C-alpha positions as a LaTeX table, in Angstrom:
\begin{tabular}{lrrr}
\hline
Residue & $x$ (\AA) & $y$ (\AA) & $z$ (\AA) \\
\hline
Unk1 & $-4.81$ & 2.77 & 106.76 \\
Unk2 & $-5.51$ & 6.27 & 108.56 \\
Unk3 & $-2.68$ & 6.93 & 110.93 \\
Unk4 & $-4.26$ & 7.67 & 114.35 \\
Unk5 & $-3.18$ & 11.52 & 113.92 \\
Unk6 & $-5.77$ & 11.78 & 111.34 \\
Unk7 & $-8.22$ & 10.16 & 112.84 \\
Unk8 & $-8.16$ & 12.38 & 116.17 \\
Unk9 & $-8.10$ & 15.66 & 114.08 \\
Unk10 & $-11.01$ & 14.17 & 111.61 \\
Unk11 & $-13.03$ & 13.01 & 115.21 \\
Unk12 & $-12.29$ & 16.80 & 116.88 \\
Unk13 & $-13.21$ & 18.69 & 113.61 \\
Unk14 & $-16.44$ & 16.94 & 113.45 \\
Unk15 & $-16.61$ & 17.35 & 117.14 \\
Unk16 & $-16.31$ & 21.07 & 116.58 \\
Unk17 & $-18.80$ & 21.57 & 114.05 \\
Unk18 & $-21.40$ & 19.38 & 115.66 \\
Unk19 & $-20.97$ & 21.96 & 118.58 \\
Unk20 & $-20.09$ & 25.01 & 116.31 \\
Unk21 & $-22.62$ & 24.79 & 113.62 \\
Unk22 & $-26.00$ & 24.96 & 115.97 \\
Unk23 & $-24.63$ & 28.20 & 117.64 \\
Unk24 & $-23.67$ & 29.42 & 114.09 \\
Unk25 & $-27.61$ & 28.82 & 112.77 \\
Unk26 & $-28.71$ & 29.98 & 115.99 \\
Unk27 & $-27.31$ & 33.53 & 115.28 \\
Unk28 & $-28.37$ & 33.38 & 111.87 \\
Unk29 & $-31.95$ & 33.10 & 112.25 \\
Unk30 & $-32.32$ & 35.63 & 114.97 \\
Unk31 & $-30.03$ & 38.47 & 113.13 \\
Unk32 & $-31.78$ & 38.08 & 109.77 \\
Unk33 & $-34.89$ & 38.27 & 111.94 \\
Unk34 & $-36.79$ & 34.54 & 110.79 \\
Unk35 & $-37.91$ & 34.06 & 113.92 \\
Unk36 & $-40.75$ & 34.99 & 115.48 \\
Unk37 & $-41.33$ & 35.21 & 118.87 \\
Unk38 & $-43.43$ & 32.63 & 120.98 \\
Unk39 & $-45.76$ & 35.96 & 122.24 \\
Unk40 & $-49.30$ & 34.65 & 121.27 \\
Unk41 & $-51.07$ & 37.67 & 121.95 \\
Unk42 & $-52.33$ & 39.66 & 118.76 \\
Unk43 & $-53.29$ & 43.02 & 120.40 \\
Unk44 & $-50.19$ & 45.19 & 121.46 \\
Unk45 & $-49.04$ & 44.88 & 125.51 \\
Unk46 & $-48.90$ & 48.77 & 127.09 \\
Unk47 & $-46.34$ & 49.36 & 130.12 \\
Unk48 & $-46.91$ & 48.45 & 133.68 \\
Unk49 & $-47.14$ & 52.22 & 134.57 \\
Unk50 & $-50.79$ & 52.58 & 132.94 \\
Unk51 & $-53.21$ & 51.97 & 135.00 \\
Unk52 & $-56.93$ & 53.98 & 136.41 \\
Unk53 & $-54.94$ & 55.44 & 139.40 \\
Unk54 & $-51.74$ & 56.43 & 137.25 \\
Unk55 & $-54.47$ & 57.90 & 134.37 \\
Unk56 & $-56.32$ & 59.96 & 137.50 \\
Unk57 & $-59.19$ & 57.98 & 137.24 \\
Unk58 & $-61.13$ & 55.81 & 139.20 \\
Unk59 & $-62.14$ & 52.42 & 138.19 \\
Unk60 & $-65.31$ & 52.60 & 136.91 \\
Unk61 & $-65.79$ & 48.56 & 137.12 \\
Unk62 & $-63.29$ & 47.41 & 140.27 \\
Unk63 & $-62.85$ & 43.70 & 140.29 \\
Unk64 & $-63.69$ & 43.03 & 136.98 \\
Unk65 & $-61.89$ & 42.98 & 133.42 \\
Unk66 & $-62.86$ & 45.68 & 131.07 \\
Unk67 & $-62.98$ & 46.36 & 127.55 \\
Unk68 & $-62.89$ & 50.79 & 126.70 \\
Unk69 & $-63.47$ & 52.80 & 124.17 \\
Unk70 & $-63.44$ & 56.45 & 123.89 \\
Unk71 & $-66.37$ & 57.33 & 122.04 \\
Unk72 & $-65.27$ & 59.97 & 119.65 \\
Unk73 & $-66.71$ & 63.59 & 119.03 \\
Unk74 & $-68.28$ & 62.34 & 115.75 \\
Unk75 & $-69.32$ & 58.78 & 115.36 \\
Unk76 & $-68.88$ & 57.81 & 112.13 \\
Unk77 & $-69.44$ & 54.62 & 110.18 \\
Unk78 & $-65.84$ & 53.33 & 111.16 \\
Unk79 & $-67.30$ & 54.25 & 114.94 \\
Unk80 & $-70.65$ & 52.78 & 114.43 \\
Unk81 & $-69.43$ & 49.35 & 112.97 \\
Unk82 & $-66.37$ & 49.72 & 115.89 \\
Unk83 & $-69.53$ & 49.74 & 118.21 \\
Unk84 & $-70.78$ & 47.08 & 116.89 \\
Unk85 & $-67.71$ & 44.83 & 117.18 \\
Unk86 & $-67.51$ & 45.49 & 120.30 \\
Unk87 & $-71.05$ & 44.39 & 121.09 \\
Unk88 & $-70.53$ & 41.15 & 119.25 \\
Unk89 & $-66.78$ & 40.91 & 120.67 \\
Unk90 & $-68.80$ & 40.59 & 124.02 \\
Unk91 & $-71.23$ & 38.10 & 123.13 \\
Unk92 & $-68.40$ & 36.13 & 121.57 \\
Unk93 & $-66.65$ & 35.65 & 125.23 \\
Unk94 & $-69.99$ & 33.22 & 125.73 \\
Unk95 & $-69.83$ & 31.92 & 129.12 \\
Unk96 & $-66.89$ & 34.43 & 130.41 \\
Unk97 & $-69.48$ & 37.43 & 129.41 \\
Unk98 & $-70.40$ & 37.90 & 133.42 \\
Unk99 & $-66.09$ & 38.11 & 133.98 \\
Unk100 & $-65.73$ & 41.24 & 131.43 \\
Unk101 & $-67.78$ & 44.75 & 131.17 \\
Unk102 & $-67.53$ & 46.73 & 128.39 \\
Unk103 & $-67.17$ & 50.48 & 128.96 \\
Unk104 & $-67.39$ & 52.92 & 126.57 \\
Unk105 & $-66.08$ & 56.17 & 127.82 \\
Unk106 & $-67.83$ & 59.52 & 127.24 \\
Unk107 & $-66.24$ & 63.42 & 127.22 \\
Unk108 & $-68.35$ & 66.56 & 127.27 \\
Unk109 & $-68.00$ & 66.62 & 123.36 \\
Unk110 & $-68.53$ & 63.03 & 122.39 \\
Unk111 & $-71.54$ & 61.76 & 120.30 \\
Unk112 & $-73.87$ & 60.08 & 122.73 \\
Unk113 & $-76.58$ & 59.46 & 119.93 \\
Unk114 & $-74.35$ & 57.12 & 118.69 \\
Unk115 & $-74.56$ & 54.47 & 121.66 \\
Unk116 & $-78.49$ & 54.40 & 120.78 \\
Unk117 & $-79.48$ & 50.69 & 120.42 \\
Unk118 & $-75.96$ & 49.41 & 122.17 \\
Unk119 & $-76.14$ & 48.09 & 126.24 \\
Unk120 & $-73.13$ & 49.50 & 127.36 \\
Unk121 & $-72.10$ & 50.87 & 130.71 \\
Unk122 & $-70.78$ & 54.57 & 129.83 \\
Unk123 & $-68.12$ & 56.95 & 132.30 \\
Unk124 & $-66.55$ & 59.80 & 132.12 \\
Unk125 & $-62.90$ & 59.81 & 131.01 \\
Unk126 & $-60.20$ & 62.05 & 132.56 \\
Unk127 & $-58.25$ & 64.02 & 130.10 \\
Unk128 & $-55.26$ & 61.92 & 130.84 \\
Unk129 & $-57.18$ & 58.39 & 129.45 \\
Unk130 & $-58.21$ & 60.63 & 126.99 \\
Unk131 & $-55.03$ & 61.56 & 125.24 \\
Unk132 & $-54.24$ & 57.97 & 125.49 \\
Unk133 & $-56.66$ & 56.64 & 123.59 \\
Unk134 & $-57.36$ & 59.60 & 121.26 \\
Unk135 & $-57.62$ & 56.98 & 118.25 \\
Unk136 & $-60.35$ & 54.72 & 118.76 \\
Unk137 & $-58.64$ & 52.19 & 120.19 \\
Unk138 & $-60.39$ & 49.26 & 122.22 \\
Unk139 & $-58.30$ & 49.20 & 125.49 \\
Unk140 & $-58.39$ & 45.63 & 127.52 \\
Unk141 & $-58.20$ & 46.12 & 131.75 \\
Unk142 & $-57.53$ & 44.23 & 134.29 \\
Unk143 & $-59.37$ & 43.38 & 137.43 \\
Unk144 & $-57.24$ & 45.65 & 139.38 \\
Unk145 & $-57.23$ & 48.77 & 137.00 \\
Unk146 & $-53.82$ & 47.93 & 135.07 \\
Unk147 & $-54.43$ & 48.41 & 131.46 \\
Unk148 & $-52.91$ & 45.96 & 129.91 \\
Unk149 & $-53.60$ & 45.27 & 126.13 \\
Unk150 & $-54.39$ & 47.90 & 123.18 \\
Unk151 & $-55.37$ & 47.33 & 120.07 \\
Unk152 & $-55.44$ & 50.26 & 117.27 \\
Unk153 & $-58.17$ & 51.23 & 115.07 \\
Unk154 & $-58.38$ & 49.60 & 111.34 \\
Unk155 & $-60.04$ & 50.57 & 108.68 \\
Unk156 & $-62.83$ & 48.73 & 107.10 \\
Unk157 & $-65.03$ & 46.43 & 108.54 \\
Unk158 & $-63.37$ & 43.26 & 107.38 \\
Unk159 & $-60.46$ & 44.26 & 109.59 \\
Unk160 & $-62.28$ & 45.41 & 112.54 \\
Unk161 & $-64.22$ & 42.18 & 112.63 \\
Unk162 & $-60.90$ & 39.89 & 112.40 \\
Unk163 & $-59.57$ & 42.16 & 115.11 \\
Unk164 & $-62.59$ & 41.51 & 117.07 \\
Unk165 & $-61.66$ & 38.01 & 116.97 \\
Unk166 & $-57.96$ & 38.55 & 118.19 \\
Unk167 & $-59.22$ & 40.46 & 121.31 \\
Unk168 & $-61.82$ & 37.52 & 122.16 \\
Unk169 & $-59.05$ & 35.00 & 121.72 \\
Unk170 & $-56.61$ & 37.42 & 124.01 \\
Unk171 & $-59.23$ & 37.68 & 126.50 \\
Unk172 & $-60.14$ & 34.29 & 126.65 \\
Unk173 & $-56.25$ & 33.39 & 127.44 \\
Unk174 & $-55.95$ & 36.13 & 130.23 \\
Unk175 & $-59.47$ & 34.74 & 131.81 \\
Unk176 & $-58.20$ & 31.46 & 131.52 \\
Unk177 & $-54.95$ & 32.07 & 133.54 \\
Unk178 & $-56.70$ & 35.00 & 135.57 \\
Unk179 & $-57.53$ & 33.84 & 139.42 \\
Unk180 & $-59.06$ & 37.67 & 139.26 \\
Unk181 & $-62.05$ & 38.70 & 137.94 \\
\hline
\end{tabular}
């Protein structure tokens, strides 16, 4: 027979290591970096501190959520089929359409030719907004002029068009838990 001695430091080891061995796999996951996050949002979250009045700008759009782009200098075919994304991103949002407006933003030097054939509502970017989205990206903002989601430029189409996607699926999440806009 096990002497009771035993048996108390067999029942507190496995006490321990029922206790021990979570917090041990715990640490393990997150410092070699296994787990990801529960963020569900595919385009990139920008600071608080961004917004139309920060970016000396006034809201072109108040009281609605907005999709920018700064039309480059010269639109290209990466340009023209980012245009075109953003066209079909906005048909996409189906019955939200009405909740979002899509601005594309214009500087003395940018290639208005290229919004021929596109129904978008165009304004005039400070140079602030400018320098921060020098790199064709698509820029989501909210109702009260926050920006609050970027999402860089890609590459080919195929990219652009599965980016597309991740900003409808983004927007429809904010809309959904919006009481703005």
């Amino acid at each position: 027979m096990n002497s009771p001695k035993k048996t108390s430091r067999k029942t507190l080891l496995i006490l321990l290591l029922a206790f021990l061995l979570p917090v041990i796999a715990a640490k393990l996951v997150l410092s070699l970096h296994l787990y990801q996050g529960g963020a569900t949002n595919q385009g990139e979250l920008l600071p608080p501190e961004f917004s139309y009045q920060s970016l000396a700008m006034a809201n072109p759009h108040p009281e609605s959520w907005q999709i920018l782009y700064l039309l480059p200098t010269q639109c290209d075919r990466p340009c023209q089929d980012r245009l075109y994304i953003l066209q079909q991103s906005h048909i996409a949002l189906g019955k939200d359409q009405d909740r979002v407006t899509t601005i594309v933003l214009l500087q003395n030097d940018s290639d208005a030719k290229a919004l021929e054939g596109f129904h978008f509502e165009t304004a005039s970017s400070t140079p602030e907004l400018s320098q921060l989205l020098n790199e064709q990206q698509l820029v989501v903002v909210d109702p009260l002029g926050a920006l609050v989601m970027r999402y860089q430029q890609v590459a080919d189409k195929e990219q652009q068009i599965m980016q597309g996607k991740a900003m409808v699926n983004d927007l429809r999440k904010l809309l959904k838990l919006s009481r703005v806009g």
